[in-house]
Amino acid sequence: MTKTADVVAFERNVTKALDDGQLRRNLRSAMTTLSQRRRALFADAEAFEQLRAQGQSIRRRALSRLPELLEQLEARCTDNGIQVHWAETTAEANAICLDIIRRHGAQRVIKGKSMVSEEMHLNHFLEEQGIEALETDLGEYIIQLDGETPSHIIVPAIHKNKDQIAHLFHDRIPNAPYTEVVEELNAIARQELREKFRAGEVGVSGVNFAVAETGTLCLVENEGNGRMCTTAPPVHIALMGLEKVVEKLQDVPPLLRLLTGSATGQPITTYFNMITAPRQPDERDGPQEVHLVILDNGRSSIYGDPERRATLQCIRCGACLNHCPIYTRLGGHAYGHVYPGPIGSILTPQLEGLDEAGVMASASTFCGACEEVCPVKIPFTEILRMLRNEAYARGESEHDVKGHGYRYTTVEALSWKSWALYNTSPGLARIGSQILGKLGQHLPMIGPLKEWTRTRTSPPFAPKSLHQLAQERGLDHDR
Amino acid sequence: MTANARANILSRLRATTAQGSFAVPDAPAIAGLALNLEERIDRLRRMLETMHAEVWVVSSVAWLDELKARLRVRTLNGLLYGPGTPLGAALEAAWEENLPPLVPYVEPVEQCRERLFNVDAGITSTQGAIAENGALILWPSAAEPRLMSLTPGLHIAVLEAGTIFNTFAEAIDQQGWLEQGMPTNALLVSGPSKTADIELTLTFGVHGPKELAVLIVA
């Protein structure tokens, strides 16, 4: 049976990640710390469950009114002077950004951390157009220096340790001394980026929550680079997936608490930045233009299916990554796509298509840890199971996931048909089990059997079937 | 292109909402924190200090002298402030020679970018604070612009103890954020700028202020 391309690539990545001792040590220490901090903050289980119920309710309520909330958000933002753009695809979103940047004659954009911009591959796109996109979040800055992508949605450089970063800074930043002292590494980055903040022409950021009733864009961060990118340059472009909208300002406090607590175990981040309008005529700073780009990129299709819709509840805290037995051993790069871990495993196949990323749904042990820690109660295992089914669903499928049926093969379909026939025809089963009882020990180890027995002992077939044994003992199912 | 995108996206979403089938689970309201003023001050102070902010609780009579005393022992090239605010007026009236010179923020950022990025300290008033998670509420304004609490290495925030709320939700509600309309920019600030992006080692002073000093005027 031939393996699909996504499976081949993933298996190669898995082997590479598992063989990387340094990566595994870095991950183990980081993931343990993050999960301990989270547990300490939400020590009161009952209070946490109440908060989680609120988080789920707020997100579900927002989704239940999604189109009208997006329109309300657009209307409020427009009233406030924020220019709203809609993009069906990442290509459209990139084009909108480029147009704004070109209009201002900017050569460089400074960026705050944004997973949507990663989804858009915005940096790569802008560089092709001769525009430098500089990441300013320390973690993002580190991986950009090394030509990498984030391996975690909250702590993007978590796969690196300080020795690796020390070498990287020394090699790639002009005149940077070699140091393994974390404070000194931070100071180097601060100095490098401060000049860029001062001279910044266009700032780009993501959006954590967009409040429909006030037209407010909320950003969560610790470093101050997000505030720099959204405050110092004359133009600010904010990028959001269309699911980020919430109905009311009062929806924000519980979600903020859940987000920072789940992500890093903090009661709140250093900065919570609420942007409602560009600079007013009497004001002295702040961007003169604020643009909001609302991106679909497959989200409206996810929205269309009641079971898949829960994927859009996500607030991108990363807790599911930190608690996943797969993620914590592989890190993010092995998944081969922008969003890793359990959330990546349910989101990416739906955004990119099963034929591109369907294998991600198999990166789960179904232990359910992701579900247990999810602050908005996304039913991960249900969605994973559905995606696995969709991968084999040829023709019309129940949930219509893009690329469904890509793993369908005639051989496999026939095998299951025969299996069904075998188990529903007593005569066939009787003859079959007699044959298997005699020949089962000598099955040729080829194809899937070879693969399966590579790391497992093949169980011996019983010489007599249960049916035979029952007959010999004189048992009769009629009595 | 964009006009179509909007219409297409909204029509796809509406096609879904038209079918119904949205279950919105009820969630019971959570009883928030209910502390008295003294407890709120105490909790805020503890939370801010945990995040490496320096907190001084001072009386409304003594706060200026306290501020001056603390600044006198520091070597700072200037203190950025907003003239035309009650805080600005108080500083102007009380300022002395042997203190870091007051630097007014009166021009648009384009004309004073160098000064803003090079000044050692900045002082702002606050809109209030939140005891539960230890955060200050800042509403930058025309008189006290956004960068004042961001570019200087030391940010001093002056807080009236009476504006410390139990929770974020309570602050939004009791200060009437919705009724009076959101400011162009509102902020919660819980300490000096920090990062844990290298091996989760917490270090302070990345891109924003390296120090945060909070004067709680009680």
XYZ file of C-alpha atoms in Angstrom:
697
model
C 0.000 0.000 0.000
C 1.538 3.323 -1.010
C 1.935 6.073 1.528
C 0.609 9.516 0.723
C 3.157 12.351 0.480
C 2.073 13.963 3.762
C 2.631 10.685 5.603
C 6.091 10.204 4.120
C 7.128 13.748 5.050
C 5.739 13.468 8.564
C 7.429 10.135 9.271
C 10.734 11.597 8.133
C 10.234 14.631 10.405
C 9.296 12.442 13.353
C 12.438 10.356 13.054
C 14.561 13.474 12.782
C 12.945 15.130 15.801
C 13.138 12.014 17.983
C 16.820 11.583 17.144
C 17.613 15.167 18.163
C 18.630 14.828 21.811
C 19.188 18.546 22.267
C 15.728 19.369 20.945
C 14.137 16.834 23.254
C 15.963 18.166 26.301
C 15.013 21.766 25.415
C 11.386 20.784 24.927
C 11.090 18.667 28.007
C 12.324 21.386 30.306
C 10.186 24.092 28.691
C 6.967 22.099 28.471
C 7.237 20.914 32.072
C 7.722 24.483 33.261
C 4.817 25.861 31.230
C 2.393 23.194 32.390
C 3.458 23.582 36.030
C 2.954 27.343 35.884
C -0.476 26.918 34.397
C -1.439 24.379 37.041
C -0.259 26.712 39.802
C -2.336 29.614 38.496
C -5.494 27.540 38.082
C -4.950 25.664 41.345
C -8.614 25.997 42.308
C -10.189 23.395 40.038
C -13.766 24.457 40.678
C -13.066 28.112 39.918
C -11.189 27.107 36.796
C -14.127 25.006 35.568
C -16.454 27.975 36.051
C -14.109 30.248 34.149
C -13.724 27.668 31.388
C -17.498 27.375 31.082
C -17.615 31.140 30.651
C -14.883 31.068 28.046
C -16.697 28.393 26.084
C -19.995 30.215 26.344
C -18.514 33.535 25.194
C -16.803 31.981 22.198
C -19.865 29.932 21.216
C -22.106 32.985 21.548
C -19.774 35.001 19.333
C -19.753 32.234 16.719
C -23.540 31.928 16.830
C -23.757 35.553 15.643
C -20.556 35.678 13.603
C -21.727 37.467 10.424
C -23.597 40.212 12.268
C -20.746 40.691 14.767
C -18.248 41.067 11.937
C -20.475 43.666 10.339
C -20.861 45.455 13.650
C -17.099 45.341 14.161
C -16.588 46.797 10.712
C -19.126 49.561 11.337
C -17.666 50.503 14.741
C -14.089 50.418 13.456
C -15.026 52.546 10.459
C -16.753 55.068 12.749
C -13.588 55.158 14.836
C -11.427 55.792 11.769
C -9.987 52.286 11.370
C -10.001 51.096 7.748
C -11.390 47.586 7.378
C -10.386 45.169 4.608
C -11.705 41.680 3.863
C -9.659 38.871 2.345
C -10.961 35.496 1.219
C -7.499 34.045 0.739
C -4.031 34.618 2.140
C -2.987 35.888 -1.307
C -5.657 38.591 -1.077
C -4.578 39.510 2.444
C -0.953 39.773 1.338
C -1.950 41.965 -1.602
C -3.903 44.282 0.722
C -0.846 44.643 2.987
C 1.469 45.256 0.054
C -0.827 47.915 -1.341
C -0.883 49.812 1.968
C 2.890 49.498 2.389
C 3.581 50.658 -1.178
C 1.195 53.581 -0.849
C 3.371 54.856 1.995
C 6.594 54.167 0.108
C 7.846 52.010 2.980
C 10.901 49.764 2.536
C 10.536 47.958 5.819
C 7.761 46.823 8.146
C 8.236 46.057 11.818
C 6.170 43.183 13.089
C 4.669 42.135 16.362
C 3.970 38.443 16.817
C 1.108 37.231 14.634
C 0.238 33.641 13.776
C -2.097 34.808 11.001
C 0.854 36.536 9.334
C 2.658 33.175 9.507
C -0.385 31.536 7.948
C -0.147 34.146 5.166
C 3.637 33.652 4.807
C 3.647 37.441 4.794
C 7.375 37.866 5.460
C 8.328 35.694 2.520
C 5.810 37.426 0.271
C 7.031 40.914 1.214
C 10.665 39.971 0.764
C 9.877 38.851 -2.776
C 8.492 42.338 -3.327
C 11.695 43.916 -1.989
C 10.254 44.857 1.395
C 11.966 43.809 4.583
C 9.671 42.363 7.265
C 11.408 42.470 10.615
C 10.132 40.366 13.509
C 10.467 42.211 16.828
C 9.169 39.738 19.410
C 12.373 38.306 20.884
C 11.473 34.705 20.090
C 10.397 35.570 16.555
C 13.527 37.703 16.105
C 15.713 34.747 17.107
C 14.150 32.310 14.667
C 14.068 34.885 11.875
C 17.836 35.344 12.307
C 18.200 31.604 11.802
C 15.796 31.453 8.842
C 13.337 29.305 10.786
C 9.602 29.385 11.450
C 7.982 29.303 14.920
C 7.902 25.907 16.602
C 5.313 27.005 19.173
C 2.471 29.500 18.846
C 3.297 31.311 22.116
C 7.032 30.756 22.598
C 8.279 30.514 19.012
C 11.961 29.803 19.779
C 11.295 27.243 22.483
C 13.229 24.590 20.570
C 16.482 26.513 21.020
C 18.598 26.781 24.153
C 20.694 29.750 25.187
C 23.955 28.309 23.856
C 22.433 27.960 20.416
C 21.074 31.512 20.630
C 24.438 32.819 21.851
C 26.144 31.408 18.759
C 23.382 32.675 16.506
C 23.595 36.262 17.816
C 27.373 36.262 17.642
C 27.345 34.966 14.072
C 24.470 36.962 12.616
C 24.355 40.322 14.440
C 27.224 42.642 13.477
C 29.532 43.387 16.426
C 27.548 41.259 18.864
C 29.852 39.768 21.496
C 29.546 36.075 22.366
C 27.580 35.648 25.586
C 25.446 32.909 27.087
C 23.970 35.215 29.726
C 20.258 35.540 28.954
C 20.086 39.145 30.211
C 22.937 40.122 27.912
C 21.329 38.379 24.945
C 18.151 40.327 25.647
C 20.131 43.560 25.833
C 21.678 42.881 22.424
C 18.236 42.367 20.883
C 16.875 45.468 22.630
C 19.648 47.616 21.233
C 19.322 46.189 17.721
C 15.573 46.649 17.565
C 15.255 49.990 19.297
C 16.706 51.766 16.307
C 14.181 49.995 14.072
C 11.291 51.024 16.293
C 12.423 54.637 16.136
C 12.622 54.576 12.362
C 9.676 52.245 11.740
C 7.478 53.132 8.781
C 4.723 50.539 8.969
C 3.869 48.321 11.935
C 2.121 44.959 11.564
C 0.416 43.058 14.363
C -2.106 40.318 14.959
C -5.285 40.627 17.018
C -6.142 38.553 20.093
C -9.736 39.747 20.455
C -11.732 42.211 18.351
C -14.651 43.717 20.248
C -17.697 44.212 18.021
C -19.619 46.602 20.264
C -16.778 49.144 20.493
C -14.584 48.395 17.453
C -11.612 47.737 19.714
C -8.601 45.586 18.752
C -6.973 43.871 21.733
C -3.374 42.702 21.845
C -1.716 40.635 24.549
C 2.044 40.833 25.083
C 4.904 41.077 27.579
C 7.809 42.703 25.797
C 6.448 46.050 24.633
C 7.387 45.318 21.024
C 3.708 44.963 20.153
C 3.012 48.414 21.584
C 6.030 49.764 19.698
C 4.815 48.332 16.376
C 1.275 49.620 16.892
C 2.195 53.027 18.341
C 5.459 54.374 16.962
C 5.089 54.025 13.136
C 2.674 56.266 11.195
C 0.797 53.213 9.865
C -0.480 50.142 11.703
C -1.849 47.057 9.942
C -3.678 44.586 12.187
C -4.330 41.073 10.854
C -7.070 38.816 12.188
C -8.758 35.549 11.339
C -12.500 36.192 11.094
C -13.188 34.076 14.199
C -11.404 36.510 16.536
C -14.412 38.736 17.084
C -16.231 38.832 20.442
C -19.541 40.498 21.101
C -19.005 42.692 24.146
C -16.273 44.492 26.017
C -17.300 42.529 29.110
C -16.469 39.316 27.227
C -12.833 40.336 27.293
C -11.878 40.002 31.005
C -12.657 36.258 31.341
C -11.058 35.443 27.990
C -7.955 37.452 28.859
C -7.618 35.608 32.156
C -8.035 32.249 30.421
C -5.580 33.169 27.676
C -2.672 34.396 29.788
C -3.225 31.747 32.458
C -3.407 28.873 29.995
C -0.513 30.106 27.883
C 2.145 30.884 30.474
C 0.488 30.712 33.891
C 0.455 34.485 34.230
C -2.489 36.255 35.912
C -2.055 38.884 33.192
C 0.628 39.842 30.700
C 2.744 42.970 31.129
C 0.689 44.774 28.517
C -2.874 44.458 27.376
C -3.203 46.906 24.523
C -6.685 48.049 23.439
C -6.669 50.011 20.185
C -9.886 51.754 19.213
C -8.806 54.529 16.849
C -5.865 56.012 14.971
C -4.280 59.276 16.120
C -6.814 62.081 16.493
C -6.106 65.650 15.288
C -5.245 66.847 18.793
C -3.090 63.816 19.655
C 0.696 63.735 19.384
C 1.403 60.090 18.705
C -0.123 56.852 17.608
C -0.452 55.774 13.969
C -2.208 58.151 11.585
C -3.705 55.172 9.809
C -4.934 51.925 11.296
C -5.961 49.114 8.960
C -7.739 45.931 9.970
C -7.501 42.953 7.616
C -10.137 40.277 8.241
C -9.031 36.950 6.778
C -11.219 33.992 5.867
C -8.835 31.433 4.273
C -11.163 28.488 4.741
C -12.647 29.555 8.056
C -16.118 30.142 6.612
C -16.070 26.579 5.368
C -15.127 25.299 8.833
C -17.949 27.460 10.158
C -20.427 25.772 7.839
C -20.191 22.396 9.575
C -21.608 22.119 13.126
C -19.020 19.584 14.234
C -16.037 21.345 12.687
C -17.142 24.767 13.915
C -15.754 24.256 17.436
C -12.278 24.596 15.894
C -13.025 28.329 15.621
C -13.527 28.689 19.384
C -9.743 28.638 19.810
C -8.060 31.627 21.488
C -4.514 30.442 20.569
C -3.192 29.952 24.105
C -1.008 26.969 23.213
C -1.974 24.950 26.319
C -2.881 21.972 24.119
C 0.672 21.988 22.738
C 2.264 22.100 26.186
C 0.249 19.106 27.386
C 0.337 16.940 24.276
C 2.477 13.782 24.533
C 3.188 14.068 20.815
C 4.035 17.773 20.665
C 6.211 17.676 23.774
C 8.386 15.002 22.161
C 8.528 16.357 18.620
C 8.287 20.137 18.890
C 6.480 22.188 16.307
C 8.650 21.837 13.230
C 7.960 18.120 12.765
C 4.323 18.878 11.969
C 5.545 20.657 8.850
C 2.887 23.376 8.998
C 2.372 26.770 10.645
C 0.068 25.636 13.468
C 1.512 22.632 15.324
C 0.247 20.467 18.178
C -3.371 19.462 18.770
C -4.821 22.769 17.559
C -2.681 22.509 14.428
C -3.814 18.921 13.961
C -7.463 19.934 13.833
C -7.076 23.336 12.164
C -4.446 22.783 9.475
C -6.096 19.863 7.638
C -9.240 21.984 7.421
C -7.418 25.102 6.175
C -4.924 23.460 3.823
C -6.929 20.398 2.910
C -6.581 16.793 4.071
C -4.501 15.926 1.018
C -1.930 18.505 2.186
C -2.016 17.999 5.926
C -4.322 15.103 6.732
C -1.513 13.211 8.422
C -1.586 15.760 11.237
C -4.847 14.223 12.439
C -2.925 11.014 13.064
C -0.467 12.807 15.382
C -2.581 11.987 18.407
C -2.815 9.212 20.958
C -6.399 10.209 21.789
C -5.329 10.672 25.386
C -7.528 13.758 25.557
C -5.077 15.949 27.493
C -5.719 18.773 25.013
C -9.430 18.645 25.769
C -8.840 18.649 29.485
C -6.733 21.808 29.456
C -8.457 23.710 26.645
C -9.765 26.971 28.158
C -12.719 27.054 25.757
C -13.452 23.299 25.746
C -12.782 22.443 22.117
C -13.749 18.749 21.573
C -10.378 17.838 20.045
C -10.815 14.067 19.926
C -14.188 14.241 18.193
C -12.776 16.517 15.517
C -9.651 14.384 15.094
C -11.757 11.268 14.661
C -13.979 13.037 12.145
C -10.930 14.199 10.155
C -9.502 10.675 10.074
C -12.804 9.411 8.708
C -12.957 12.201 6.154
C -9.517 11.226 4.887
C -11.099 7.998 3.597
C -14.472 9.409 2.575
C -14.622 9.272 -1.214
C -17.261 11.127 -3.193
C -19.676 13.137 -1.094
C -18.641 13.220 2.532
C -20.625 14.133 5.603
C -18.403 17.029 6.700
C -16.998 18.007 3.316
C -13.467 18.695 4.538
C -11.242 19.941 1.720
C -9.277 17.057 0.191
C -11.490 14.389 1.789
C -11.064 10.856 0.518
C -7.403 11.431 -0.331
C -6.368 8.244 1.459
C -9.040 6.130 -0.150
C -7.553 3.156 -2.000
C -9.403 0.352 -3.712
C -7.301 -2.264 -1.921
C -8.098 -0.840 1.481
C -11.779 -0.347 0.665
C -11.965 -3.948 -0.592
C -10.221 -5.211 2.528
C -12.799 -3.572 4.757
C -15.654 -4.785 2.572
C -14.335 -8.340 2.807
C -13.903 -7.945 6.545
C -17.524 -6.856 6.839
C -18.724 -9.708 4.668
C -16.623 -12.192 6.654
C -18.096 -11.050 9.930
C -21.674 -11.030 8.757
C -21.723 -14.432 7.027
C -21.457 -17.273 9.597
C -20.492 -19.854 7.001
C -17.683 -17.757 5.615
C -16.461 -16.913 9.100
C -16.411 -20.606 10.079
C -14.357 -21.647 7.089
C -12.170 -18.558 7.323
C -11.323 -19.027 10.979
C -10.462 -22.674 10.397
C -8.068 -21.676 7.656
C -6.563 -18.854 9.708
C -6.155 -21.169 12.688
C -3.960 -23.399 10.552
C -2.189 -20.864 8.316
C -2.314 -17.713 10.455
C 1.140 -18.337 11.918
C 2.608 -18.338 8.457
C 1.166 -15.174 6.957
C 3.700 -13.411 4.731
C 4.941 -10.228 6.470
C 4.430 -7.785 3.658
C 2.747 -4.405 3.240
C 0.873 -3.145 6.298
C 1.587 -6.370 8.210
C 5.299 -5.803 7.801
C 4.956 -2.216 8.962
C 2.776 -3.162 11.914
C 5.050 -5.972 13.114
C 8.219 -3.904 12.777
C 7.841 -2.707 16.368
C 5.247 -5.229 17.599
C 5.147 -8.973 18.124
C 2.544 -10.558 15.922
C -0.009 -12.369 18.128
C -0.479 -16.112 17.460
C -3.798 -17.248 16.024
C -5.753 -19.644 18.224
C -5.916 -23.127 16.629
C -9.655 -23.281 17.248
C -12.196 -20.503 16.891
C -14.506 -19.423 19.694
C -17.361 -20.920 17.698
C -15.641 -24.319 17.556
C -14.811 -24.245 21.258
C -18.401 -23.446 22.119
C -19.666 -26.306 19.963
C -17.265 -28.766 21.548
C -18.546 -27.833 24.983
C -22.062 -28.336 23.787
C -23.064 -24.703 24.166
C -25.975 -23.580 22.071
C -26.760 -19.942 21.567
C -30.465 -20.720 21.451
C -30.520 -21.738 25.067
C -11.613 42.384 -5.318
C -12.084 43.440 -1.723
C -15.739 44.370 -2.132
C -16.388 40.889 -3.478
C -14.421 39.286 -0.698
C -16.605 40.978 1.886
C -19.837 39.953 0.182
C -18.658 36.392 -0.437
C -17.441 35.834 3.103
C -20.557 37.273 4.690
C -22.894 35.353 2.424
C -21.131 32.072 3.243
C -21.373 32.809 6.965
C -25.020 33.854 6.677
C -25.892 30.684 4.803
C -24.691 28.855 7.894
C -26.433 30.974 10.505
C -29.663 30.685 8.500
C -29.630 26.937 9.218
C -29.621 27.536 12.971
C -28.153 24.668 15.008
C -26.077 26.840 17.313
C -25.992 25.670 20.893
C -24.744 28.354 23.251
C -24.198 26.826 26.677
C -25.129 28.923 29.671
C -22.353 29.747 32.061
C -23.124 30.793 35.620
C -21.837 34.222 36.597
C -18.667 34.114 38.657
C -18.600 35.943 41.954
C -15.661 38.303 41.601
C -13.197 39.470 44.189
C -14.732 41.743 46.875
C -11.979 43.406 48.862
C -12.046 46.609 50.880
C -9.821 49.521 49.897
C -6.950 48.547 52.162
C -7.008 44.966 50.881
C -7.160 46.162 47.297
C -4.108 48.378 47.807
C -2.302 45.519 49.474
C -3.125 42.990 46.779
C -2.249 45.364 43.957
C 1.041 46.152 45.635
C 1.933 42.501 46.115
C 1.016 41.564 42.550
C 2.936 44.481 41.041
C 5.992 43.763 43.179
C 5.963 40.122 42.106
C 6.262 41.435 38.561
C 9.279 43.537 39.603
C 7.504 46.887 39.767
C 8.471 49.207 42.575
C 5.476 50.389 44.583
C 5.360 53.357 46.959
C 2.224 53.967 48.957
C 2.230 57.654 49.902
C -0.192 60.205 51.328
C -1.774 62.878 49.164
C 0.210 65.474 51.116
C 3.593 63.837 50.856
C 3.623 62.222 47.407
C 5.495 65.007 45.617
C 8.209 65.195 48.268
C 8.520 61.419 48.167
C 8.851 61.475 44.382
C 11.459 64.196 44.487
C 13.449 62.448 47.179
C 13.570 59.275 45.134
C 14.496 61.039 41.906
C 17.190 63.128 43.552
C 19.319 60.053 44.212
C 19.084 58.832 40.625
C 21.078 59.974 37.635
C 18.472 60.547 34.953
C 18.787 62.782 31.901
C 15.203 63.941 32.127
C 11.636 63.220 33.138
C 9.110 63.206 30.299
C 5.737 64.604 31.391
C 2.503 65.947 29.988
C 1.948 69.639 30.655
C -1.657 70.698 30.971
C -2.693 67.820 33.215
C -3.215 68.157 36.981
C -0.137 65.971 37.409
C 1.863 68.175 35.015
C 0.841 71.325 36.810
C 1.774 69.857 40.200
C 5.205 68.842 38.909
C 5.871 72.254 37.344
C 4.942 74.034 40.573
C 7.123 71.857 42.758
C 10.156 71.159 40.549
C 13.666 72.028 41.664
C 17.099 72.534 40.176
C 18.731 69.410 41.580
C 16.188 67.060 39.973
C 16.187 65.481 36.511
C 14.909 68.238 34.215
C 11.249 68.060 33.251
C 10.864 67.279 29.554
C 7.452 68.289 28.201
C 5.816 66.152 25.492
C 4.155 68.883 23.455
C 5.069 68.303 19.810
C 3.885 65.578 17.456
C 6.063 62.472 17.653
C 7.526 63.169 14.194
C 9.233 66.276 15.580
C 10.602 64.793 18.790
C 11.294 61.144 18.033
C 14.946 61.330 19.164
C 14.025 62.964 22.443
C 11.307 60.405 23.164
C 13.588 57.453 22.520
C 16.484 58.903 24.533
C 14.838 60.289 27.657
C 15.567 58.172 30.755
C 12.238 58.524 32.549
C 8.586 59.360 31.985
C 5.759 60.070 34.403
C 2.038 59.580 33.724
C -1.200 59.560 35.619
C -3.414 56.488 35.541
C -7.082 55.830 34.927
C -7.186 53.286 37.737
C -5.939 49.821 38.615
C -7.094 46.231 39.029
C -6.361 44.406 42.289
C -7.181 40.901 41.044
C -4.415 40.638 38.463
C -2.202 43.508 39.592
C -2.504 45.846 36.649
C -2.611 49.590 36.126
C -5.143 51.063 33.726
C -3.726 53.737 31.436
C -5.735 55.873 29.088
C -3.167 57.835 27.106
C -4.584 61.137 25.849
C -3.703 64.244 23.879
C -2.112 65.654 27.027
C -0.408 62.394 28.023
C 0.419 60.620 24.736
C 0.861 56.885 24.229
C 4.655 56.716 24.009
C 5.204 58.329 27.432
C 4.731 55.000 29.158
C 6.688 53.051 26.544
C 9.934 54.615 25.323
C 11.563 55.821 28.596
C 13.619 53.287 30.545
C 11.820 54.188 33.764
C 8.055 54.672 33.804
C 6.579 56.293 36.903
C 2.806 55.966 37.241
C 0.788 57.975 39.729
C -2.322 56.183 40.961
C -5.182 57.405 43.151
C -5.894 54.596 45.612
C -9.643 55.218 45.276
C -9.532 54.073 41.656
C -8.268 50.582 42.436
C -11.004 48.144 41.445
C -11.389 44.506 42.381
C -11.514 43.173 38.833
C -11.127 44.260 35.217
C -14.853 43.700 34.688
C -15.660 45.965 37.643
C -13.424 48.744 36.284
C -15.125 48.619 32.862
C -18.520 48.702 34.521
C -17.999 51.301 37.257
C -15.935 53.689 35.167
C -18.490 53.465 32.383
C -16.062 52.589 29.602
C -18.948 51.828 27.255
C -20.985 54.865 28.180
C -18.182 57.365 27.779
C -16.712 55.596 24.748
C -13.345 53.896 24.499
C -10.262 56.114 24.236
C -8.125 55.810 21.099
C -5.784 53.603 23.109
C -6.297 51.992 26.519
C -3.739 49.848 28.301
C -3.357 47.482 31.182
C 0.214 47.480 32.498
C 1.361 45.012 35.139
C 5.103 45.623 35.378
C 8.206 46.565 33.457
C 8.576 45.062 29.998
C 9.650 41.405 30.190
C 10.336 38.281 28.180
C 10.877 34.591 28.756
C 11.607 33.724 25.143
C 15.058 32.292 25.863
C 14.695 29.017 27.785
C 11.716 30.512 29.632
C 14.178 32.531 31.718
C 12.262 35.567 32.912
C 14.161 38.797 32.292
C 12.966 42.346 32.568
C 13.418 45.326 30.292
C 13.180 44.129 26.723
C 11.598 46.664 24.401
C 9.532 48.732 26.801
C 10.502 50.274 30.167
C 13.118 48.434 32.217
C 11.604 49.771 35.423
C 8.086 50.563 36.530
C 7.528 52.625 39.676
C 3.985 53.041 40.955
C 3.073 55.816 43.367
C -0.168 54.871 45.063
C -1.567 58.061 46.552
C -3.756 56.945 49.455
